[in-house]
Coordinates of N, CA, C and O in Angstrom, one line a residue:
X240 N 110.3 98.8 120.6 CA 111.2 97.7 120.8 C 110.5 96.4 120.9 O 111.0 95.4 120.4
X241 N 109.5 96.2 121.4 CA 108.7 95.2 121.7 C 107.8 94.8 120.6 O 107.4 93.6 120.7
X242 N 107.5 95.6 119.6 CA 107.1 95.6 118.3 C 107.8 94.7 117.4 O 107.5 93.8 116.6
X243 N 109.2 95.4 117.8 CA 110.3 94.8 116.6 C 110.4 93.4 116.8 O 110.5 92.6 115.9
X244 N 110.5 93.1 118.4 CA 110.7 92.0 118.9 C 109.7 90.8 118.9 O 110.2 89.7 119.2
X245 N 108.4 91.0 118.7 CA 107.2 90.7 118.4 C 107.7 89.9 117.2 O 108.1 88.7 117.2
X246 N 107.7 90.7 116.2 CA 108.1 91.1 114.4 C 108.9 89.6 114.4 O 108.5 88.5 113.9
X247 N 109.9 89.9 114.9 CA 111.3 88.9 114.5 C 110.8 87.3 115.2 O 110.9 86.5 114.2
X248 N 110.5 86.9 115.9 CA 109.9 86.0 116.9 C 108.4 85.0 115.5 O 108.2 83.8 115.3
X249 N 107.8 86.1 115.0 CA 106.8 85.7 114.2 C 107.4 85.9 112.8 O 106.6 86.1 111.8
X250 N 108.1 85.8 112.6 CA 108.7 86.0 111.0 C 108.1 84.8 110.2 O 107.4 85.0 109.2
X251 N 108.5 83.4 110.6 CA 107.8 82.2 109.9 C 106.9 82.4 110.0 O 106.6 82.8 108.8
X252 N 105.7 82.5 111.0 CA 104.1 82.9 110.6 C 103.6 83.4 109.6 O 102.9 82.9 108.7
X253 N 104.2 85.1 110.0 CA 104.2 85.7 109.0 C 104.1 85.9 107.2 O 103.4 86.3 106.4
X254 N 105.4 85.2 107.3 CA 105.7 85.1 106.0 C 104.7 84.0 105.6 O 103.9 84.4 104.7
X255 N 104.5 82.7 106.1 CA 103.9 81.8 105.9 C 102.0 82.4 105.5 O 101.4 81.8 104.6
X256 N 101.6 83.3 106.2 CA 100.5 83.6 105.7 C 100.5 84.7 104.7 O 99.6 84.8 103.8
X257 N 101.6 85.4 104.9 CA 101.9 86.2 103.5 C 101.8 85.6 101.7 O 101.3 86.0 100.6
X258 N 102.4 84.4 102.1 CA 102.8 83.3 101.5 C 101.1 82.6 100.8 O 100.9 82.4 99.6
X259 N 100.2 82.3 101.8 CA 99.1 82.0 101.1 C 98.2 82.8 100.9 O 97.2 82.2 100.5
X260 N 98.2 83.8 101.0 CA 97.2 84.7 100.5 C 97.7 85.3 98.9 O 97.0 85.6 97.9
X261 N 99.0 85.1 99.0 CA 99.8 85.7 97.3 C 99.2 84.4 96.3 O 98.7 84.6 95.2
X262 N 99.2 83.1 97.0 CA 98.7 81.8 96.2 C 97.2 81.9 95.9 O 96.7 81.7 94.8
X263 N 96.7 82.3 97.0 CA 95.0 82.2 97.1 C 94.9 83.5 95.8 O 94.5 83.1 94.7
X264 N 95.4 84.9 96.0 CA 95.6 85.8 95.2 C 95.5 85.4 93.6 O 94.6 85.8 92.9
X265 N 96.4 84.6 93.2 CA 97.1 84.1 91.9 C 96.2 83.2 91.4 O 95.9 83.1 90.2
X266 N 95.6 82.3 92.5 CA 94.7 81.0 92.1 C 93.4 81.6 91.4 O 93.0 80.9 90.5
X267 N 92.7 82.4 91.7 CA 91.5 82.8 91.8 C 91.3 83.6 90.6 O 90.2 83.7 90.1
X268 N 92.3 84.3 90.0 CA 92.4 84.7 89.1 C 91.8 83.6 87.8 O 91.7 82.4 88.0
X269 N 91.4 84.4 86.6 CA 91.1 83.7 85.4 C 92.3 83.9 84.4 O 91.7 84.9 83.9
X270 N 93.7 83.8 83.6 CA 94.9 84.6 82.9 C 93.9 84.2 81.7 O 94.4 84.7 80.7
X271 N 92.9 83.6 81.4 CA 93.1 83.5 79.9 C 92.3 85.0 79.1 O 92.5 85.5 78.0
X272 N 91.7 85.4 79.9 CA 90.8 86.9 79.7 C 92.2 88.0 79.4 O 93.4 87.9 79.7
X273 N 91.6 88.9 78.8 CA 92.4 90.1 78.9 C 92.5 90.9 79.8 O 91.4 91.3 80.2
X274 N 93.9 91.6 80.7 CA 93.5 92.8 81.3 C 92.8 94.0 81.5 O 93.0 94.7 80.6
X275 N 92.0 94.5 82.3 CA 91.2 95.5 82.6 C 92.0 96.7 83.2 O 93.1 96.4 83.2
X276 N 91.9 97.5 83.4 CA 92.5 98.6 84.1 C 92.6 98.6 85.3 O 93.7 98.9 85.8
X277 N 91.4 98.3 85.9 CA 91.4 98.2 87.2 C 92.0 97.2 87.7 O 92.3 97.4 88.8
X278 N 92.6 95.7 87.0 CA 93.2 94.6 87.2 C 94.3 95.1 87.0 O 94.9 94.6 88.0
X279 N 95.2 95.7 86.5 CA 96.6 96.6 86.2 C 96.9 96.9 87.1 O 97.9 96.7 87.7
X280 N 95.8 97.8 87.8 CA 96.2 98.9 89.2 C 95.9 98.5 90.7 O 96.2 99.1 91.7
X281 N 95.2 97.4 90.6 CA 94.9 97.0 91.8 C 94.8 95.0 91.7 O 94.2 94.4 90.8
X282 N 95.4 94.6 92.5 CA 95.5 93.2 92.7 C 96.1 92.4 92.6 O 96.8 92.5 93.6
X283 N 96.6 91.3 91.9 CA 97.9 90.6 91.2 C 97.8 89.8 90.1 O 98.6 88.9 90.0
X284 N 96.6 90.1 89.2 CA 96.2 89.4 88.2 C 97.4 89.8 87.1 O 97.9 88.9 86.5
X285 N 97.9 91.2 86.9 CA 98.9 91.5 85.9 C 100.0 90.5 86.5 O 100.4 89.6 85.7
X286 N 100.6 90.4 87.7 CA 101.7 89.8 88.1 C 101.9 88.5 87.6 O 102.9 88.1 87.0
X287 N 100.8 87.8 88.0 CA 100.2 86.1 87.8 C 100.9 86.4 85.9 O 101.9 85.9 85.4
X288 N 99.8 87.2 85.3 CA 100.0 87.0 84.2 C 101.4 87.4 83.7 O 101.9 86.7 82.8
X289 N 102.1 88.5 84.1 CA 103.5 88.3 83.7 C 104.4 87.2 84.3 O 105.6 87.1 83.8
X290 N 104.1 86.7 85.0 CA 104.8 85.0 85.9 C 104.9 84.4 84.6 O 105.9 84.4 83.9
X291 N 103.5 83.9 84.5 CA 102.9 83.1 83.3 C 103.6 83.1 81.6 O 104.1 82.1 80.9
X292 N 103.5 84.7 81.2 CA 104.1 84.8 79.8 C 105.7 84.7 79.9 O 106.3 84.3 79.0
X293 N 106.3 85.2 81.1 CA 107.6 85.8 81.0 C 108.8 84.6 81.9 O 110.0 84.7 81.9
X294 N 107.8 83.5 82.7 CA 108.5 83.4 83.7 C 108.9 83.9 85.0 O 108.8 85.1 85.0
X295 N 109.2 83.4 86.1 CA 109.3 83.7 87.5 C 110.5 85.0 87.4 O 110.6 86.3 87.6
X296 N 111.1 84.3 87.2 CA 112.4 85.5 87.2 C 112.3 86.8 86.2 O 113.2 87.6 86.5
X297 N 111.7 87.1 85.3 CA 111.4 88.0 84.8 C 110.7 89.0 85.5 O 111.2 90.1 85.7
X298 N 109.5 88.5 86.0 CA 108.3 89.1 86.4 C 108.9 89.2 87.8 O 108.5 90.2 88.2
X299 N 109.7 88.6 88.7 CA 110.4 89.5 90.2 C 110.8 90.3 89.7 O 110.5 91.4 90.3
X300 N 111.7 90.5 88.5 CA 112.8 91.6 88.1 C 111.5 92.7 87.9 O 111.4 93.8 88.6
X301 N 110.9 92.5 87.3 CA 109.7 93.4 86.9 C 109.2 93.9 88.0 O 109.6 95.0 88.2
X302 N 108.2 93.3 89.0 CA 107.9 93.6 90.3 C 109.1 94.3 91.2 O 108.7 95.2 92.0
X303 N 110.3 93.9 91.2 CA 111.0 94.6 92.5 C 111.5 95.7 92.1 O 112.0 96.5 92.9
X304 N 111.6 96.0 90.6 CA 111.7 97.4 89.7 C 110.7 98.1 90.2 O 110.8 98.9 91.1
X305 N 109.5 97.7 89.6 CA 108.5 98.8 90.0 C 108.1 99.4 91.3 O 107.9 100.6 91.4
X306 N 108.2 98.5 92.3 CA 108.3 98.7 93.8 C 109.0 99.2 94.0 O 108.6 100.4 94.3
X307 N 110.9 98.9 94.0 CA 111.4 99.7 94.4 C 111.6 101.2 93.6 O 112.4 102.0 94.1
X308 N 111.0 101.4 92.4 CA 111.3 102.7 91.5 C 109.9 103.6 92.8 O 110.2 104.6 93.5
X309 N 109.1 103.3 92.8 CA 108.3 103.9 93.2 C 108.7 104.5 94.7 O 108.3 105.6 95.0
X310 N 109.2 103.9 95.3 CA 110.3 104.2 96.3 C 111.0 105.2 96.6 O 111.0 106.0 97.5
X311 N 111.7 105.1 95.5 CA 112.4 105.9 95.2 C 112.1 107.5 94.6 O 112.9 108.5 94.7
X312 N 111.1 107.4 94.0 CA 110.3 108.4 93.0 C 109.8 109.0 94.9 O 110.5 110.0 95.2
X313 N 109.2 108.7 95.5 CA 108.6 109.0 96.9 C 110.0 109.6 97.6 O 110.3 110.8 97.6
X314 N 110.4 108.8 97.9 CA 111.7 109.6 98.7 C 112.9 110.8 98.6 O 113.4 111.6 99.3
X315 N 112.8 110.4 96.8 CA 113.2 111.6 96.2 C 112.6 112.5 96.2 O 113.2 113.6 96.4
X316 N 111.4 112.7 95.9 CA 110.2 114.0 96.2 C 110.8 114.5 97.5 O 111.7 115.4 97.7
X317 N 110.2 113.8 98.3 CA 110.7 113.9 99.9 C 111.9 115.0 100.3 O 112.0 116.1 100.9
X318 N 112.9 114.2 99.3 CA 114.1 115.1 100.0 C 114.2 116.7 99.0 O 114.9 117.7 99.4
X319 N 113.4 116.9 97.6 CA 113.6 117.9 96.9 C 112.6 118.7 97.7 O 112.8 119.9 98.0
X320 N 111.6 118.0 97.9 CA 110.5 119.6 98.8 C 110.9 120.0 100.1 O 111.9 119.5 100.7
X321 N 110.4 120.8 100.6 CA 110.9 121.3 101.6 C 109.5 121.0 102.7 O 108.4 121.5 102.7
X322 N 110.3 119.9 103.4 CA 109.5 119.4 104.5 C 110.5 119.3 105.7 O 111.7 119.4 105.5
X323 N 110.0 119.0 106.8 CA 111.2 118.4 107.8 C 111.9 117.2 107.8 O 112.9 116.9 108.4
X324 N 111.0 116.2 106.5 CA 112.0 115.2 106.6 C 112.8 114.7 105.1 O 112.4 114.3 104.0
X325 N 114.5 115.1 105.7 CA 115.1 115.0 104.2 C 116.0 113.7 104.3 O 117.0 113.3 104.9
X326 N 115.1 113.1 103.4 CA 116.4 111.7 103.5 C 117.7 112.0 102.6 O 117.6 112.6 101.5
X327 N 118.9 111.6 103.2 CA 119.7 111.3 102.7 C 119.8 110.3 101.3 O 119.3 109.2 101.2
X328 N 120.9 111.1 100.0 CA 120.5 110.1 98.6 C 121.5 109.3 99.1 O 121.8 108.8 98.1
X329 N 122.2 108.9 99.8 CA 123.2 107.5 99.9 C 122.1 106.9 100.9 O 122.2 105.7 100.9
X330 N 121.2 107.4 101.6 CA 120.4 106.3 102.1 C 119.0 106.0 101.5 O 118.4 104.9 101.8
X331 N 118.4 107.2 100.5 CA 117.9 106.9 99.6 C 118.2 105.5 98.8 O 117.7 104.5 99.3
X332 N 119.0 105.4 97.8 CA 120.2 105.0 97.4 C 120.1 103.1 97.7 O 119.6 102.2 97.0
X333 N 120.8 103.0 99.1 CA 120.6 102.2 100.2 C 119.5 101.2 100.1 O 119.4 100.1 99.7
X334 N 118.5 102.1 100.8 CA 117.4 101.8 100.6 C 116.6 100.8 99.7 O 116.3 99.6 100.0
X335 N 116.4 101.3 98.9 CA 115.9 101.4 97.8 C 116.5 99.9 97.1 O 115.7 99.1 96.6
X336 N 118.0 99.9 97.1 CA 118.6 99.0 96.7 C 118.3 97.9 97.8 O 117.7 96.9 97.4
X337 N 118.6 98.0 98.8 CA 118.1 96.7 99.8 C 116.7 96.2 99.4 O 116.7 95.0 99.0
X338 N 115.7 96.7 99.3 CA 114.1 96.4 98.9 C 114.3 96.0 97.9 O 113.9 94.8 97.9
X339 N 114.8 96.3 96.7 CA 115.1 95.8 95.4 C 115.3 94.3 95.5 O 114.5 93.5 95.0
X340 N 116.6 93.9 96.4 CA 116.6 92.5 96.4 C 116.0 92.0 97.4 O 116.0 90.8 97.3
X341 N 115.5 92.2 98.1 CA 114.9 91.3 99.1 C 113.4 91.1 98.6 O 112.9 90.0 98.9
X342 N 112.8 91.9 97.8 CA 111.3 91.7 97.4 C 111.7 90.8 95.8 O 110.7 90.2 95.4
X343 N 112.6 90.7 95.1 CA 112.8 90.3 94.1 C 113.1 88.8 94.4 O 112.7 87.9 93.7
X344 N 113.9 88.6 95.7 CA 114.0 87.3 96.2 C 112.7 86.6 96.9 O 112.4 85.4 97.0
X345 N 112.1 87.5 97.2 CA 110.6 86.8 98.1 C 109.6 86.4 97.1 O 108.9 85.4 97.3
X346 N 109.5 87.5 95.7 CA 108.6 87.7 94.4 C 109.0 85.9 93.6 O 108.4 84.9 93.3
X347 N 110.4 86.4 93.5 CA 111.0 85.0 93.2 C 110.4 83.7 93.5 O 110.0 82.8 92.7
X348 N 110.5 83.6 94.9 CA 110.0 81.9 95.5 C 108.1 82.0 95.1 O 107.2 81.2 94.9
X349 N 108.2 83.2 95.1 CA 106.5 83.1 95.2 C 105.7 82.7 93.5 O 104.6 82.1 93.3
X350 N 106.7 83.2 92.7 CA 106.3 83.2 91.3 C 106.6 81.6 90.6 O 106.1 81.2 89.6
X351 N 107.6 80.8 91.5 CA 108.3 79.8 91.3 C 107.0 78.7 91.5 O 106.4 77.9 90.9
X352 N 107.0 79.2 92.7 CA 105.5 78.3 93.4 C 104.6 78.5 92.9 O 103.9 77.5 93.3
X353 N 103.8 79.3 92.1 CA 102.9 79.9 91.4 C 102.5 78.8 89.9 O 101.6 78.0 89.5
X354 N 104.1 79.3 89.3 CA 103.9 78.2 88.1 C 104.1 77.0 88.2 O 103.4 76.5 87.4
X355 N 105.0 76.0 89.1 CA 104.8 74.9 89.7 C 103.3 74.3 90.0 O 102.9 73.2 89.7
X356 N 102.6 75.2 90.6 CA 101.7 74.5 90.6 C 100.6 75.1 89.5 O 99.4 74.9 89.8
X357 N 100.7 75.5 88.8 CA 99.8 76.0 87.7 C 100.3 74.8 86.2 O 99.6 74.7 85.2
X358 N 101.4 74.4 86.4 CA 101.9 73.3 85.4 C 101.4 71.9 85.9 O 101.0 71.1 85.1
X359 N 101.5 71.6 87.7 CA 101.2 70.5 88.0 C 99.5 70.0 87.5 O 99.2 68.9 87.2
X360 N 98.5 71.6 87.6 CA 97.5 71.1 87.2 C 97.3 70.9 85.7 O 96.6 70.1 85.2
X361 N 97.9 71.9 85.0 CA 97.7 71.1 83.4 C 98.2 70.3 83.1 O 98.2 70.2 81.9
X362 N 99.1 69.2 83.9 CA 99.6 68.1 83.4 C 98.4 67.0 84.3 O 98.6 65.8 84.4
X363 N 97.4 67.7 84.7 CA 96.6 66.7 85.6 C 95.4 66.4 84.7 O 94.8 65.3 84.4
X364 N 95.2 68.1 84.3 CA 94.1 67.8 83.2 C 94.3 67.2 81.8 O 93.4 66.9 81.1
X365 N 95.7 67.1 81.3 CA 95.7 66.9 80.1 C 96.1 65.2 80.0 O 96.1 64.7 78.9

């Protein structure tokens, strides 16, 4: 309880440093190279670069798909094997679907900010 309460109390923080590490993430990146494998499966160079080709709102839709599919793919395992813990598919379901929009909305502002300032500087340099 004191965790949670911690949690809620630091939410601006939080988010706020969440917030520049995804920037620092995105900045450092090179998009004009080609993808690597290891850049696919690990980091946010693919993300940056679907921002980039597709747009902010594309690339959330894309991101909070894959997040939440994987989710789901997990939970559903979960409840077909036989373990002690069987989630419910309406809370599966639920789930799954709340994460969907809430990361698609956070992916959103982040991807918004991303190309904003990735436009501000090629209108600096050109």
């Amino acid at each position: 309880m004191v965790s949670f309460l911690f949690a809620i109390s630091k939410r601006k923080n939080i988010l706020l440093f969440q917030e520049q590490r995804m920037m620092a993430s995105f900045n450092k990146n090179d998009y004009s190279k080609e993808l690597k494998i290891k850049e696919i499966l690990v980091g946010n160079k693919l993300w940056g670069k679907l921002a980039l080709e597709y747009g902010a709102k594309k690339a959330a839709l894309i991101y909070s798909l894959w997040l939440s599919g994987s989710i789901f793919f997990i939970l559903y395992l979960m409840r077909t094997m036989d373990t002690f813990i069987k989630p419910d598919m309406g809370f599966i379901v639920f789930f799954c679907g709340t994460y969907l929009m809430m990361s698609y909305y956070q992916m959103h502002g982040y991807f918004r900010k991303f190309l904003a300032m990735k436009e501000s500087i090629s209108e600096k340099t050109s």
